[in-house]
Amino acid sequence: GTLGVEVQVQDTDSRGPVKLEPSSEIANAAVFVFEDWRKDSWTLAIGGRFDYRSQKAAPNERTTDPSLLDNDYAVMTGSLGASYEPTPGVVLAANIGSGFRAPDIFELYASGVHGGVAAIQLGEPTLDPERSLNIDLGLRLRTGLLTGEVTAYSNRIDNYVFLRNTGVTGEEGLPVFVNDQTDARLTGIDDVV
């Protein structure tokens, strides 16, 4: 098995005439574990991860409310997968996994003209974290004559963060986009031949 620890610390200082996002401090600590077992034609894999993330932003045009400037997240995610190889080179696989993503400083507090896209972009300080649940089922072939795979998947994302066009124009006639949330589902079939 595998046991790991991840630590990230980020300290940004926004300076200059245009501050699209505020100065911030971000710290993330995670512990994860992964194990797989093989028995005859079967393989079972299981993993888990615990994340603690702290984000602190300086007040800006989007908010000066101290309760909206400090965000802490403590989240557990995991995955479980199984595969079966009925004959050499033919594998059936199934997986289920959960995911998490905290809204970043830009999504929460952006306020101004984004020159790269010629638009005004605004953060939303009350965004919730994204949570996802993914399920997939696949078939892989690696024989002397055939090589390929096909996978059907469905990924449900609660509180998906996206930029929404407000339909309003701001300074210099630029469109105004604001970060927003909705639930989303991605489904499909992926094939490689």
PDB file of C-alpha atoms in Angstrom:
ATOM      1  CA  GLY A   1       0.000   0.000   0.000  1.00  0.00           C
ATOM      2  CA  THR A   2       0.874   3.663  -0.177  1.00  0.00           C
ATOM      3  CA  LEU A   3       0.538   6.282   2.548  1.00  0.00           C
ATOM      4  CA  GLY A   4       1.319   9.894   1.803  1.00  0.00           C
ATOM      5  CA  VAL A   5       1.202  13.423   3.102  1.00  0.00           C
ATOM      6  CA  GLU A   6       0.903  16.599   1.046  1.00  0.00           C
ATOM      7  CA  VAL A   7       1.443  20.154   2.312  1.00  0.00           C
ATOM      8  CA  GLN A   8       1.105  23.331   0.244  1.00  0.00           C
ATOM      9  CA  VAL A   9       1.450  26.917   1.410  1.00  0.00           C
ATOM     10  CA  GLN A  10       0.859  29.946  -0.806  1.00  0.00           C
ATOM     11  CA  ASP A  11       1.214  33.597   0.121  1.00  0.00           C
ATOM     12  CA  THR A  12       0.309  36.127  -2.592  1.00  0.00           C
ATOM     13  CA  ASP A  13       0.743  39.878  -2.492  1.00  0.00           C
ATOM     14  CA  SER A  14      -1.288  41.721  -5.143  1.00  0.00           C
ATOM     15  CA  ARG A  15       0.384  44.990  -6.120  1.00  0.00           C
ATOM     16  CA  GLY A  16       0.166  47.517  -8.908  1.00  0.00           C
ATOM     17  CA  PRO A  17      -2.484  49.774 -10.412  1.00  0.00           C
ATOM     18  CA  VAL A  18      -4.866  46.888 -11.241  1.00  0.00           C
ATOM     19  CA  LYS A  19      -5.580  44.272  -8.575  1.00  0.00           C
ATOM     20  CA  LEU A  20      -7.855  41.704 -10.205  1.00  0.00           C
ATOM     21  CA  GLU A  21      -7.766  39.552  -7.072  1.00  0.00           C
ATOM     22  CA  PRO A  22      -6.827  40.411  -3.479  1.00  0.00           C
ATOM     23  CA  SER A  23      -3.722  39.382  -1.574  1.00  0.00           C
ATOM     24  CA  SER A  24      -4.235  36.025   0.144  1.00  0.00           C
ATOM     25  CA  GLU A  25      -2.805  33.229   2.253  1.00  0.00           C
ATOM     26  CA  ILE A  26      -3.649  29.610   1.432  1.00  0.00           C
ATOM     27  CA  ALA A  27      -2.599  26.488   3.308  1.00  0.00           C
ATOM     28  CA  ASN A  28      -3.565  22.931   2.386  1.00  0.00           C
ATOM     29  CA  ALA A  29      -2.618  19.747   4.241  1.00  0.00           C
ATOM     30  CA  ALA A  30      -3.692  16.285   3.144  1.00  0.00           C
ATOM     31  CA  VAL A  31      -3.188  12.669   4.156  1.00  0.00           C
ATOM     32  CA  PHE A  32      -3.932   9.899   1.673  1.00  0.00           C
ATOM     33  CA  VAL A  33      -3.805   6.114   1.545  1.00  0.00           C
ATOM     34  CA  PHE A  34      -4.044   3.657  -1.349  1.00  0.00           C
ATOM     35  CA  GLU A  35      -4.048  -0.134  -1.465  1.00  0.00           C
ATOM     36  CA  ASP A  36      -4.693  -2.755  -4.118  1.00  0.00           C
ATOM     37  CA  TRP A  37      -5.135  -6.509  -3.867  1.00  0.00           C
ATOM     38  CA  ARG A  38      -4.738  -9.094  -6.617  1.00  0.00           C
ATOM     39  CA  LYS A  39      -6.204 -12.579  -6.520  1.00  0.00           C
ATOM     40  CA  ASP A  40      -6.293 -14.760  -9.634  1.00  0.00           C
ATOM     41  CA  SER A  41      -8.115 -12.724 -12.315  1.00  0.00           C
ATOM     42  CA  TRP A  42      -9.395 -10.055  -9.895  1.00  0.00           C
ATOM     43  CA  THR A  43      -7.886  -6.756  -8.751  1.00  0.00           C
ATOM     44  CA  LEU A  44      -9.475  -4.563  -6.085  1.00  0.00           C
ATOM     45  CA  ALA A  45      -8.227  -1.017  -5.381  1.00  0.00           C
ATOM     46  CA  ILE A  46      -9.271   1.337  -2.595  1.00  0.00           C
ATOM     47  CA  GLY A  47      -8.119   4.818  -1.677  1.00  0.00           C
ATOM     48  CA  GLY A  48      -8.973   7.591   0.725  1.00  0.00           C
ATOM     49  CA  ARG A  49      -7.876  11.181   1.265  1.00  0.00           C
ATOM     50  CA  PHE A  50      -8.479  13.776   3.977  1.00  0.00           C
ATOM     51  CA  ASP A  51      -7.884  17.457   3.106  1.00  0.00           C
ATOM     52  CA  TYR A  52      -7.809  20.490   5.345  1.00  0.00           C
ATOM     53  CA  ARG A  53      -7.669  23.815   3.457  1.00  0.00           C
ATOM     54  CA  SER A  54      -7.536  27.329   4.886  1.00  0.00           C
ATOM     55  CA  GLN A  55      -7.931  30.435   2.712  1.00  0.00           C
ATOM     56  CA  LYS A  56      -7.657  34.014   3.957  1.00  0.00           C
ATOM     57  CA  ALA A  57      -8.107  37.007   1.641  1.00  0.00           C
ATOM     58  CA  ALA A  58      -7.585  40.732   2.127  1.00  0.00           C
ATOM     59  CA  PRO A  59     -10.711  42.902   1.854  1.00  0.00           C
ATOM     60  CA  ASN A  60     -11.465  44.221  -1.652  1.00  0.00           C
ATOM     61  CA  GLU A  61     -14.337  45.592  -3.751  1.00  0.00           C
ATOM     62  CA  ARG A  62     -16.229  42.286  -3.603  1.00  0.00           C
ATOM     63  CA  THR A  63     -16.337  42.117   0.216  1.00  0.00           C
ATOM     64  CA  THR A  64     -14.944  43.552   3.407  1.00  0.00           C
ATOM     65  CA  ASP A  65     -17.032  41.175   5.553  1.00  0.00           C
ATOM     66  CA  PRO A  66     -14.501  39.305   7.767  1.00  0.00           C
ATOM     67  CA  SER A  67     -16.762  36.231   7.932  1.00  0.00           C
ATOM     68  CA  LEU A  68     -16.552  35.891   4.121  1.00  0.00           C
ATOM     69  CA  LEU A  69     -12.792  36.470   3.911  1.00  0.00           C
ATOM     70  CA  ASP A  70     -11.710  33.408   5.942  1.00  0.00           C
ATOM     71  CA  ASN A  71     -12.690  29.991   4.560  1.00  0.00           C
ATOM     72  CA  ASP A  72     -11.794  26.623   6.077  1.00  0.00           C
ATOM     73  CA  TYR A  73     -12.631  23.244   4.549  1.00  0.00           C
ATOM     74  CA  ALA A  74     -12.179  19.755   6.048  1.00  0.00           C
ATOM     75  CA  VAL A  75     -13.162  17.017   3.603  1.00  0.00           C
ATOM     76  CA  MET A  76     -12.839  13.246   3.189  1.00  0.00           C
ATOM     77  CA  THR A  77     -12.887  11.719  -0.322  1.00  0.00           C
ATOM     78  CA  GLY A  78     -12.321   8.204  -1.570  1.00  0.00           C
ATOM     79  CA  SER A  79     -12.413   5.721  -4.393  1.00  0.00           C
ATOM     80  CA  LEU A  80     -13.103   2.048  -4.946  1.00  0.00           C
ATOM     81  CA  GLY A  81     -12.353   0.079  -8.088  1.00  0.00           C
ATOM     82  CA  ALA A  82     -12.416  -3.508  -9.284  1.00  0.00           C
ATOM     83  CA  SER A  83     -11.238  -5.221 -12.433  1.00  0.00           C
ATOM     84  CA  TYR A  84     -11.643  -8.727 -13.798  1.00  0.00           C
ATOM     85  CA  GLU A  85      -9.488 -10.355 -16.498  1.00  0.00           C
ATOM     86  CA  PRO A  86     -11.448 -13.359 -17.800  1.00  0.00           C
ATOM     87  CA  THR A  87      -8.748 -14.107 -20.376  1.00  0.00           C
ATOM     88  CA  PRO A  88      -5.290 -12.572 -20.948  1.00  0.00           C
ATOM     89  CA  GLY A  89      -5.571  -9.167 -22.606  1.00  0.00           C
ATOM     90  CA  VAL A  90      -9.295  -8.654 -21.842  1.00  0.00           C
ATOM     91  CA  VAL A  91     -10.152  -6.613 -18.742  1.00  0.00           C
ATOM     92  CA  LEU A  92     -13.515  -5.439 -17.394  1.00  0.00           C
ATOM     93  CA  ALA A  93     -13.196  -2.564 -14.898  1.00  0.00           C
ATOM     94  CA  ALA A  94     -15.573  -0.586 -12.675  1.00  0.00           C
ATOM     95  CA  ASN A  95     -14.790   2.409 -10.442  1.00  0.00           C
ATOM     96  CA  ILE A  96     -16.576   4.798  -8.114  1.00  0.00           C
ATOM     97  CA  GLY A  97     -14.947   7.834  -6.554  1.00  0.00           C
ATOM     98  CA  SER A  98     -15.742  11.069  -4.797  1.00  0.00           C
ATOM     99  CA  GLY A  99     -13.985  14.400  -5.266  1.00  0.00           C
ATOM    100  CA  PHE A 100     -13.755  17.865  -3.752  1.00  0.00           C
ATOM    101  CA  ARG A 101     -12.589  21.291  -4.937  1.00  0.00           C
ATOM    102  CA  ALA A 102     -12.669  24.492  -2.896  1.00  0.00           C
ATOM    103  CA  PRO A 103     -13.422  27.687  -4.822  1.00  0.00           C
ATOM    104  CA  ASP A 104     -10.171  29.557  -5.359  1.00  0.00           C
ATOM    105  CA  ILE A 105      -9.394  33.173  -4.446  1.00  0.00           C
ATOM    106  CA  PHE A 106     -10.113  34.382  -7.998  1.00  0.00           C
ATOM    107  CA  GLU A 107     -13.537  32.690  -8.075  1.00  0.00           C
ATOM    108  CA  LEU A 108     -14.425  34.166  -4.685  1.00  0.00           C
ATOM    109  CA  TYR A 109     -13.087  37.723  -4.915  1.00  0.00           C
ATOM    110  CA  ALA A 110     -12.098  38.717  -8.495  1.00  0.00           C
ATOM    111  CA  SER A 111     -13.026  42.302  -9.204  1.00  0.00           C
ATOM    112  CA  GLY A 112     -11.966  44.065 -12.376  1.00  0.00           C
ATOM    113  CA  VAL A 113     -10.969  43.864 -16.006  1.00  0.00           C
ATOM    114  CA  HIS A 114      -9.343  40.600 -17.057  1.00  0.00           C
ATOM    115  CA  GLY A 115      -7.204  41.744 -19.981  1.00  0.00           C
ATOM    116  CA  GLY A 116      -6.636  38.210 -21.268  1.00  0.00           C
ATOM    117  CA  VAL A 117     -10.325  37.745 -22.090  1.00  0.00           C
ATOM    118  CA  ALA A 118     -11.381  41.401 -22.524  1.00  0.00           C
ATOM    119  CA  ALA A 119     -14.128  41.173 -19.904  1.00  0.00           C
ATOM    120  CA  ILE A 120     -14.923  42.320 -16.404  1.00  0.00           C
ATOM    121  CA  GLN A 121     -14.864  39.351 -14.041  1.00  0.00           C
ATOM    122  CA  LEU A 122     -16.399  39.348 -10.577  1.00  0.00           C
ATOM    123  CA  GLY A 123     -15.989  36.812  -7.817  1.00  0.00           C
ATOM    124  CA  GLU A 124     -18.769  35.574  -5.544  1.00  0.00           C
ATOM    125  CA  PRO A 125     -17.664  35.414  -1.872  1.00  0.00           C
ATOM    126  CA  THR A 126     -20.459  33.001  -0.855  1.00  0.00           C
ATOM    127  CA  LEU A 127     -19.548  30.116  -3.213  1.00  0.00           C
ATOM    128  CA  ASP A 128     -19.723  26.616  -1.727  1.00  0.00           C
ATOM    129  CA  PRO A 129     -17.114  23.932  -2.440  1.00  0.00           C
ATOM    130  CA  GLU A 130     -17.664  21.565  -5.360  1.00  0.00           C
ATOM    131  CA  ARG A 131     -18.331  17.896  -4.534  1.00  0.00           C
ATOM    132  CA  SER A 132     -18.380  15.176  -7.167  1.00  0.00           C
ATOM    133  CA  LEU A 133     -19.276  11.512  -7.529  1.00  0.00           C
ATOM    134  CA  ASN A 134     -17.919   9.648 -10.541  1.00  0.00           C
ATOM    135  CA  ILE A 135     -18.881   6.160 -11.729  1.00  0.00           C
ATOM    136  CA  ASP A 136     -17.345   4.424 -14.722  1.00  0.00           C
ATOM    137  CA  LEU A 137     -17.411   1.025 -16.393  1.00  0.00           C
ATOM    138  CA  GLY A 138     -14.875   0.002 -19.009  1.00  0.00           C
ATOM    139  CA  LEU A 139     -13.574  -2.741 -21.273  1.00  0.00           C
ATOM    140  CA  ARG A 140      -9.880  -2.904 -22.266  1.00  0.00           C
ATOM    141  CA  LEU A 141      -8.488  -5.147 -25.024  1.00  0.00           C
ATOM    142  CA  ARG A 142      -4.778  -5.776 -25.472  1.00  0.00           C
ATOM    143  CA  THR A 143      -4.387  -8.836 -27.636  1.00  0.00           C
ATOM    144  CA  GLY A 144      -2.146  -9.663 -30.585  1.00  0.00           C
ATOM    145  CA  LEU A 145      -4.773  -8.451 -33.057  1.00  0.00           C
ATOM    146  CA  LEU A 146      -6.653  -5.751 -31.152  1.00  0.00           C
ATOM    147  CA  THR A 147      -5.713  -2.908 -28.846  1.00  0.00           C
ATOM    148  CA  GLY A 148      -8.310  -0.498 -27.534  1.00  0.00           C
ATOM    149  CA  GLU A 149     -10.642   0.447 -24.754  1.00  0.00           C
ATOM    150  CA  VAL A 150     -14.107   1.840 -24.231  1.00  0.00           C
ATOM    151  CA  THR A 151     -15.367   3.433 -21.004  1.00  0.00           C
ATOM    152  CA  ALA A 152     -18.830   4.690 -20.076  1.00  0.00           C
ATOM    153  CA  TYR A 153     -18.879   7.296 -17.317  1.00  0.00           C
ATOM    154  CA  SER A 154     -21.171   9.525 -15.297  1.00  0.00           C
ATOM    155  CA  ASN A 155     -19.811  12.330 -13.117  1.00  0.00           C
ATOM    156  CA  ARG A 156     -22.218  14.331 -10.936  1.00  0.00           C
ATOM    157  CA  ILE A 157     -20.821  17.639  -9.630  1.00  0.00           C
ATOM    158  CA  ASP A 158     -22.719  19.485  -6.912  1.00  0.00           C
ATOM    159  CA  ASN A 159     -22.081  23.261  -6.742  1.00  0.00           C
ATOM    160  CA  TYR A 160     -20.131  23.365 -10.025  1.00  0.00           C
ATOM    161  CA  VAL A 161     -18.437  26.795 -10.365  1.00  0.00           C
ATOM    162  CA  PHE A 162     -18.663  28.586 -13.716  1.00  0.00           C
ATOM    163  CA  LEU A 163     -18.488  32.111 -15.163  1.00  0.00           C
ATOM    164  CA  ARG A 164     -21.968  33.428 -16.001  1.00  0.00           C
ATOM    165  CA  ASN A 165     -22.483  36.236 -18.492  1.00  0.00           C
ATOM    166  CA  THR A 166     -24.667  38.810 -16.725  1.00  0.00           C
ATOM    167  CA  GLY A 167     -25.761  40.419 -20.004  1.00  0.00           C
ATOM    168  CA  VAL A 168     -24.539  43.761 -18.635  1.00  0.00           C
ATOM    169  CA  THR A 169     -21.702  45.804 -20.098  1.00  0.00           C
ATOM    170  CA  GLY A 170     -19.345  47.716 -17.876  1.00  0.00           C
ATOM    171  CA  GLU A 171     -16.557  50.197 -18.442  1.00  0.00           C
ATOM    172  CA  GLU A 172     -15.345  50.566 -22.018  1.00  0.00           C
ATOM    173  CA  GLY A 173     -18.247  48.400 -23.199  1.00  0.00           C
ATOM    174  CA  LEU A 174     -16.745  45.185 -21.792  1.00  0.00           C
ATOM    175  CA  PRO A 175     -19.101  42.321 -20.868  1.00  0.00           C
ATOM    176  CA  VAL A 176     -19.490  41.534 -17.157  1.00  0.00           C
ATOM    177  CA  PHE A 177     -19.088  37.928 -15.991  1.00  0.00           C
ATOM    178  CA  VAL A 178     -19.714  36.738 -12.433  1.00  0.00           C
ATOM    179  CA  ASN A 179     -18.783  33.423 -10.831  1.00  0.00           C
ATOM    180  CA  ASP A 180     -21.880  31.354 -10.131  1.00  0.00           C
ATOM    181  CA  GLN A 181     -22.826  27.774  -9.208  1.00  0.00           C
ATOM    182  CA  THR A 182     -25.129  25.043 -10.409  1.00  0.00           C
ATOM    183  CA  ASP A 183     -25.290  21.265 -10.261  1.00  0.00           C
ATOM    184  CA  ALA A 184     -23.825  19.529 -13.301  1.00  0.00           C
ATOM    185  CA  ARG A 185     -23.630  16.034 -14.763  1.00  0.00           C
ATOM    186  CA  LEU A 186     -21.093  14.826 -17.299  1.00  0.00           C
ATOM    187  CA  THR A 187     -21.973  11.537 -18.984  1.00  0.00           C
ATOM    188  CA  GLY A 188     -20.529   9.861 -22.003  1.00  0.00           C
ATOM    189  CA  ILE A 189     -18.480   7.165 -23.604  1.00  0.00           C
ATOM    190  CA  ASP A 190     -14.747   7.465 -24.170  1.00  0.00           C
ATOM    191  CA  ASP A 191     -13.051   5.145 -26.626  1.00  0.00           C
ATOM    192  CA  VAL A 192      -9.448   4.616 -27.715  1.00  0.00           C
ATOM    193  CA  VAL A 193      -8.583   2.344 -30.613  1.00  0.00           C
TER     194      VAL A 193
END
